[in-house]
Coordinates of C-alpha atoms in Angstrom, one line a residue:
M1 CA 13.9 -74.8 -41.3
D2 CA 15.5 -77.2 -43.8
N3 CA 13.1 -76.0 -46.5
F4 CA 14.2 -72.4 -45.8
K5 CA 17.8 -73.4 -46.1
K6 CA 17.1 -75.2 -49.3
N7 CA 15.1 -72.3 -50.9
P8 CA 16.2 -69.1 -49.2
G9 CA 15.3 -66.9 -52.2
F10 CA 11.8 -68.2 -52.3
F11 CA 11.1 -67.6 -48.7
A12 CA 12.8 -64.2 -48.8
G13 CA 10.5 -63.2 -51.6
I14 CA 7.5 -64.2 -49.6
I15 CA 8.7 -62.2 -46.6
L16 CA 9.3 -59.2 -48.8
A17 CA 5.9 -59.4 -50.4
A18 CA 4.3 -59.7 -46.9
A19 CA 6.2 -56.6 -45.7
I20 CA 5.1 -54.7 -48.8
F21 CA 1.5 -55.7 -48.3
L22 CA 1.6 -54.7 -44.6
G23 CA 3.2 -51.4 -45.4
G24 CA 0.6 -50.7 -48.1
A25 CA -2.2 -51.5 -45.7
I26 CA -0.8 -49.1 -43.1
F27 CA -0.3 -46.4 -45.7
S28 CA -3.9 -46.8 -47.0
Y29 CA -5.3 -46.6 -43.4
L30 CA -3.3 -43.4 -42.7
A31 CA -4.3 -41.9 -46.0
Y32 CA -8.0 -42.7 -45.3
A33 CA -7.7 -41.2 -41.8
A34 CA -6.1 -38.0 -43.2
K35 CA -8.9 -37.8 -45.8
S36 CA -11.6 -38.2 -43.1
K37 CA -10.0 -35.5 -41.0
A38 CA -9.7 -33.2 -44.0
D39 CA -13.3 -33.9 -44.9
A40 CA -14.4 -33.0 -41.4
A41 CA -12.4 -29.8 -41.4
L42 CA -13.9 -28.9 -44.8
V43 CA -17.4 -29.4 -43.6
K44 CA -16.7 -27.3 -40.5
A45 CA -15.2 -24.5 -42.6
S46 CA -18.1 -24.6 -45.0
A47 CA -20.5 -24.3 -42.1
E48 CA -18.5 -21.4 -40.6
T49 CA -18.4 -19.7 -43.9
S50 CA -22.2 -20.1 -44.4
R51 CA -22.8 -18.7 -40.9
L52 CA -20.6 -15.7 -41.5
L53 CA -22.2 -15.0 -44.9
K54 CA -25.7 -15.4 -43.4
G55 CA -24.9 -12.9 -40.7
H56 CA -25.4 -12.6 -36.9
E57 CA -28.6 -11.3 -35.4
L58 CA -27.5 -8.9 -32.6
A59 CA -31.0 -8.3 -31.3
P60 CA -34.3 -10.3 -31.8
G61 CA -36.1 -9.0 -34.9
S62 CA -33.1 -7.0 -36.2
A63 CA -31.5 -7.6 -39.6
P64 CA -28.5 -10.0 -39.4
I65 CA -25.1 -8.5 -40.0
S66 CA -23.1 -10.5 -42.4
L67 CA -19.4 -10.5 -43.4
T68 CA -19.7 -8.2 -46.4
A69 CA -17.0 -5.9 -47.7
D70 CA -19.0 -2.9 -46.3
N71 CA -19.4 -4.4 -42.9
V72 CA -15.7 -5.3 -42.7
K73 CA -14.8 -1.7 -43.6
K74 CA -17.1 -0.4 -40.8
S75 CA -15.6 -2.9 -38.4
V76 CA -12.1 -1.6 -39.2
E77 CA -13.2 2.0 -38.7
D78 CA -14.8 1.0 -35.3
L79 CA -11.6 -0.7 -34.2
A80 CA -9.5 2.4 -35.1
E81 CA -11.9 4.6 -33.2
L82 CA -11.8 2.3 -30.1
T83 CA -8.0 2.2 -30.3
G84 CA -7.9 6.0 -30.4
H85 CA -10.3 6.2 -27.4
I86 CA -8.2 3.8 -25.4
S87 CA -5.1 5.8 -26.2
A88 CA -6.8 9.0 -25.1
L89 CA -7.8 7.3 -21.8
R90 CA -4.3 6.1 -21.2
T91 CA -2.9 9.6 -21.9
S92 CA -5.4 11.2 -19.5
I93 CA -4.5 8.7 -16.8
A94 CA -0.7 9.0 -17.3
G95 CA -0.9 12.9 -17.4
N96 CA 1.6 15.2 -18.9
P97 CA 4.8 13.2 -19.4
D98 CA 6.9 16.3 -18.7
L99 CA 5.4 16.4 -15.2
A100 CA 5.8 12.7 -14.4
I101 CA 7.7 11.9 -11.3
R102 CA 10.2 9.1 -11.9
G103 CA 12.8 7.5 -9.8
K104 CA 16.5 7.1 -10.8
S105 CA 17.1 3.9 -12.8
T106 CA 20.7 3.9 -11.5
S107 CA 19.7 3.7 -7.8
N108 CA 21.2 0.9 -5.8
A109 CA 20.7 -0.1 -2.1
A110 CA 23.5 1.9 -0.6
D111 CA 22.9 5.1 -2.6
L112 CA 19.1 4.9 -2.1
S113 CA 19.5 4.4 1.7
S114 CA 21.7 7.5 1.8
L115 CA 19.2 9.5 -0.2
L116 CA 16.3 8.5 2.0
R117 CA 18.1 9.7 5.2
Q118 CA 19.2 12.9 3.5
S119 CA 15.7 13.6 2.3
V120 CA 14.1 13.0 5.7
D121 CA 16.6 15.4 7.3
D122 CA 15.8 18.0 4.7
W123 CA 12.0 17.6 5.2
R124 CA 12.4 18.0 9.0
K125 CA 14.5 21.1 8.5
L126 CA 11.9 22.5 6.1
A127 CA 9.2 21.8 8.7
H128 CA 11.2 23.6 11.4
D129 CA 11.9 26.6 9.2
Q130 CA 8.2 27.0 8.4
D131 CA 7.0 26.3 11.9
I132 CA 5.2 23.1 11.0
K133 CA 4.8 21.2 14.2
M134 CA 5.5 17.4 14.6
L135 CA 4.7 15.0 17.4
P136 CA 7.4 15.3 20.0
N137 CA 7.7 11.6 20.9
E138 CA 7.1 10.3 17.3
P139 CA 8.6 12.7 14.8
C140 CA 7.5 12.1 11.2
D141 CA 9.8 9.8 9.2
F142 CA 7.7 10.4 6.0
G143 CA 7.0 6.8 5.3
F144 CA 10.6 5.6 5.6
R145 CA 10.8 4.7 9.3
R146 CA 12.2 1.2 8.7
Y147 CA 15.3 2.9 7.2
I148 CA 15.6 5.9 9.5
R149 CA 15.1 4.1 12.8
N150 CA 17.2 1.1 12.0
Q151 CA 20.7 2.3 11.0
G152 CA 22.3 0.2 8.3
T153 CA 19.0 -1.0 6.9
S154 CA 18.7 -0.8 3.1
P155 CA 15.8 -1.4 0.7
K156 CA 15.8 -5.0 -0.6
R157 CA 14.4 -4.5 -4.1
E158 CA 12.4 -2.1 -6.3
F159 CA 15.1 0.6 -5.9
Q160 CA 13.8 2.8 -8.7
H161 CA 10.2 2.6 -7.4
V162 CA 11.3 3.4 -3.8
D163 CA 13.2 6.4 -5.1
Q164 CA 10.1 7.4 -7.0
Q165 CA 8.1 7.2 -3.8
R166 CA 10.8 9.5 -2.2
L167 CA 10.3 12.1 -4.8
I168 CA 6.5 11.9 -4.6
V169 CA 6.6 12.3 -0.8
D170 CA 8.8 15.4 -1.3
Y171 CA 6.2 16.8 -3.7
L172 CA 3.2 16.1 -1.4
F173 CA 4.9 17.6 1.7
R174 CA 5.9 20.8 -0.1
Q175 CA 2.4 21.2 -1.5
L176 CA 1.0 20.8 2.0
A177 CA 3.5 23.3 3.4
E178 CA 2.4 25.8 0.7
S179 CA -1.3 25.2 1.3
R180 CA -1.3 26.6 4.9
P181 CA -2.6 30.2 5.1
A182 CA -0.3 32.7 6.7
G183 CA -0.4 32.4 10.5
S184 CA -2.5 29.2 10.5
P185 CA -1.2 26.4 12.7
L186 CA -0.2 23.1 11.1
L187 CA 0.9 19.8 12.7
L188 CA 2.2 17.0 10.5
E189 CA 1.4 13.7 12.1
S190 CA 2.8 11.5 9.3
I191 CA 3.1 10.8 5.6
D192 CA 2.6 7.1 5.1
R193 CA 3.4 5.1 2.0
E194 CA 2.7 1.7 0.4
P195 CA 5.8 -0.4 1.2
I196 CA 6.2 -2.0 -2.3
E197 CA 9.7 -3.2 -1.6
T198 CA 8.5 -5.4 1.2
F199 CA 5.9 -7.1 -1.0
T200 CA 6.3 -10.2 -3.1
L201 CA 4.4 -11.1 -6.3
I202 CA 1.6 -13.5 -5.5
P203 CA 1.9 -16.6 -7.9
E204 CA -0.8 -17.7 -10.2
G205 CA -3.6 -19.9 -8.8
K206 CA -3.7 -18.1 -5.5
P207 CA -6.1 -15.3 -4.3
G208 CA -4.8 -11.9 -5.7
A209 CA -2.5 -13.6 -8.2
G210 CA -0.4 -11.1 -10.1
T211 CA -0.5 -8.5 -7.4
Y212 CA 1.9 -7.8 -4.5
G213 CA 1.3 -9.0 -1.0
P214 CA 3.3 -9.0 2.3
E215 CA 6.3 -11.3 2.4
A216 CA 6.1 -14.7 3.9
D217 CA 9.3 -14.1 5.8
G218 CA 7.4 -12.3 8.6
S219 CA 8.7 -8.8 7.8
R220 CA 6.2 -6.4 9.5
N221 CA 5.1 -3.1 8.3
E222 CA 6.0 0.0 10.2
A223 CA 3.6 2.6 11.6
D224 CA 4.0 4.8 8.6
E225 CA 3.4 2.1 6.0
F226 CA -0.1 0.8 5.0
A227 CA -1.8 -1.4 2.4
P228 CA -4.5 0.7 0.7
V229 CA -8.0 -0.5 0.7
R230 CA -9.4 2.1 -1.7
T231 CA -7.2 2.3 -4.8
F232 CA -7.4 2.8 -8.5
D233 CA -4.9 -0.1 -9.1
R234 CA -6.2 -2.4 -11.9
R235 CA -4.1 -5.3 -13.0
N236 CA -2.5 -4.8 -16.4
Q237 CA -4.4 -1.5 -16.8
V238 CA -3.5 1.0 -14.2
E239 CA -0.7 0.8 -11.6
T240 CA -0.6 3.0 -8.5
L241 CA 1.6 4.1 -5.7
S242 CA -0.5 5.0 -2.6
F243 CA 0.3 7.6 0.0
R244 CA -1.6 8.9 3.1
V245 CA -1.0 12.4 4.5
R246 CA -2.1 12.8 8.1
F247 CA -2.1 16.3 9.6
V248 CA -3.9 18.7 12.0
G249 CA -5.0 22.1 11.0
Y250 CA -7.9 24.1 9.7
T251 CA -10.2 23.4 6.8
P252 CA -8.7 26.1 4.4
T253 CA -5.4 24.1 4.6
L254 CA -7.1 20.9 3.6
R255 CA -9.1 22.5 0.8
T256 CA -6.1 24.2 -0.7
F257 CA -3.9 21.1 -0.4
V258 CA -6.5 18.9 -2.1
N259 CA -7.1 21.4 -4.9
K260 CA -3.3 21.9 -5.5
V261 CA -2.8 18.1 -5.8
R262 CA -5.9 17.6 -8.1
N263 CA -5.0 20.5 -10.4
S264 CA -1.3 19.9 -10.6
G265 CA -1.4 18.3 -14.0
R266 CA 0.3 15.2 -12.5
P267 CA -1.4 11.8 -12.4
F268 CA -2.7 12.1 -8.8
A269 CA -6.1 10.8 -7.7
I270 CA -7.6 11.6 -4.3
T271 CA -9.1 8.3 -3.0
L272 CA -10.0 9.2 0.5
V273 CA -10.5 12.2 2.8
E274 CA -11.3 11.8 6.5
V275 CA -12.0 14.5 9.1
G276 CA -11.8 13.8 12.8
A277 CA -11.5 15.6 16.2
T278 CA -8.1 16.3 17.9
T279 CA -7.0 15.7 21.4
K280 CA -6.3 18.4 24.0
E281 CA -2.6 17.5 23.8
I282 CA -2.6 18.2 20.1
E283 CA -4.4 21.5 20.6
K284 CA -2.0 22.5 23.2
L285 CA 0.9 21.6 21.0
L286 CA -0.5 23.7 18.2
G287 CA -1.2 26.6 20.5
A288 CA -4.8 26.4 19.2
A289 CA -6.2 28.5 22.1
T290 CA -4.5 31.6 20.8
A291 CA -5.5 30.9 17.2
A292 CA -9.1 30.2 18.2
T293 CA -9.4 33.5 20.1
S294 CA -8.0 35.5 17.2
A295 CA -10.2 33.6 14.7
A296 CA -13.3 34.2 16.8
A297 CA -12.9 38.0 16.9
P298 CA -14.7 38.7 13.6
A299 CA -17.5 36.3 14.5
A300 CA -18.6 38.7 17.3
A301 CA -20.0 41.0 14.7
P302 CA -23.3 43.0 14.6
A303 CA -26.4 41.0 14.4
G304 CA -27.1 42.3 10.9
N305 CA -24.0 40.6 9.4
G306 CA -24.1 38.0 6.7
F307 CA -24.8 34.3 7.3
F308 CA -21.2 33.3 7.2
G309 CA -19.9 36.2 9.4
A310 CA -18.8 38.3 6.5
E311 CA -19.1 42.1 6.8
T312 CA -22.1 43.8 5.1
V313 CA -22.4 47.4 4.0
E314 CA -24.8 49.4 6.1
A315 CA -27.8 50.4 4.0
P316 CA -28.6 54.2 4.0
V317 CA -31.9 55.2 5.6
A318 CA -34.0 58.4 5.2
N319 CA -34.1 61.0 8.0
A320 CA -37.6 61.4 9.2
T321 CA -37.3 65.3 9.5
T322 CA -35.1 66.3 6.6
G323 CA -35.8 63.5 4.2
K324 CA -32.1 63.1 3.4
L325 CA -30.4 59.8 3.3
G326 CA -27.9 59.0 6.1
A327 CA -26.1 56.0 7.6
A328 CA -28.1 53.8 9.9
A329 CA -27.2 53.8 13.5
T330 CA -24.6 51.2 14.4
P331 CA -26.2 48.4 16.5
A332 CA -24.7 47.4 19.8
E333 CA -21.9 44.8 19.8
D334 CA -23.2 41.3 20.0
K335 CA -21.9 39.7 23.2
R336 CA -23.3 36.2 22.5
P337 CA -20.8 33.4 22.9
L338 CA -20.0 31.2 20.0
A339 CA -22.0 28.0 20.0
L340 CA -19.3 26.1 18.2
P341 CA -15.8 27.6 18.8
R342 CA -13.4 27.2 15.9
K343 CA -11.0 24.3 16.6
P344 CA -8.4 22.5 14.5
S345 CA -9.3 19.1 13.0
A346 CA -7.4 16.0 12.2
F347 CA -7.3 15.2 8.5
V348 CA -6.3 12.1 6.5
V349 CA -5.9 12.4 2.8
Q350 CA -5.1 9.3 0.7
V351 CA -3.5 9.9 -2.7
D352 CA -2.8 7.5 -5.6
Y353 CA -0.1 8.2 -8.1
L354 CA -1.2 6.6 -11.4
S355 CA 0.8 5.2 -14.2
I356 CA 0.2 3.0 -17.2
P357 CA 2.1 -0.4 -16.9
E358 CA 4.0 -0.3 -20.1
E359 CA 4.8 3.4 -19.8
K360 CA 6.0 3.1 -16.3
P361 CA 9.9 3.0 -16.0
A362 CA 11.0 -0.6 -15.6
S363 CA 12.8 -1.2 -12.3
S364 CA 16.3 -2.5 -12.4
P365 CA 16.9 -4.0 -9.0
E366 CA 20.4 -5.0 -8.2
G367 CA 21.1 -7.9 -5.9
E368 CA 22.5 -7.4 -2.5
P369 CA 26.2 -8.0 -2.2
K370 CA 26.9 -11.4 -0.8
K371 CA 28.8 -11.6 2.4

């Protein structure tokens, strides 16, 4: 310590030289490490370049495809073709944009609740005016029972999409009403919908992540709400809104309804059609006995009629005496009873409304007013 005090400049010089030496050593090590890293990256890049220039063998025995200017040009053309194909597929899925059914982006909880009740009243009036029967104890609420049966209830979220569902239900019901042949009985059991506003987004890392599932708060689905099992929904590719139309009637009504929906030019897809028997109570409600009697009349036709009961023109026959052609004698009326009397059936038609995620109108849910 005394020597340091006597010769401070000398010792300070030694400390400075040591610090410079240490700093130089550290700098040299870092430079060497950076050089080694750069050398490794260069070797890797050289190997990758050699591999690309050598080419890739797509199939055993085939000529390798290398990264030449001609191959790059062909790759760009293939990419453009694939992009166009994807665009065409998306357009075919989304349908004609002029026929798209979209909800109001300005909808809020109070306005939407009022619209739902007004629409259900209008649909019931339309059913009454067109003599479309409904179940007496459980009249159809068209998928919005939770808001019709519980006064004051309002949708929690997804206002625009729920309004879109309202417009789709309106379209489906009117198509069904127009599909019934004149005089044919029709009973509407229900139009069910997928209750998207009662679902929450499943977080990443859990089964079904990125899709919507029932809320954890215990909110139950109503009788006219369902989670579709068969659907065209594909995450980040195709989004769907599912509906289920349940009615009782005759096959021509079903056939016409399905064809009208499929050929509407709108992005609908029929995912399920089920046919079942009805109960005596439903037949009585429809007045099916009278309908079946009138429908069975043409079936009691002459034995020479066509396979499906259609009338056939009587073939002229030659008279044995004069040789002239004349009408064949009319056979006696067939009194045989029908083996399978015509009866109404219960039909279930499940429909998906398709949309492309980025083309689908973004919802703008508004928070519920705090009390």
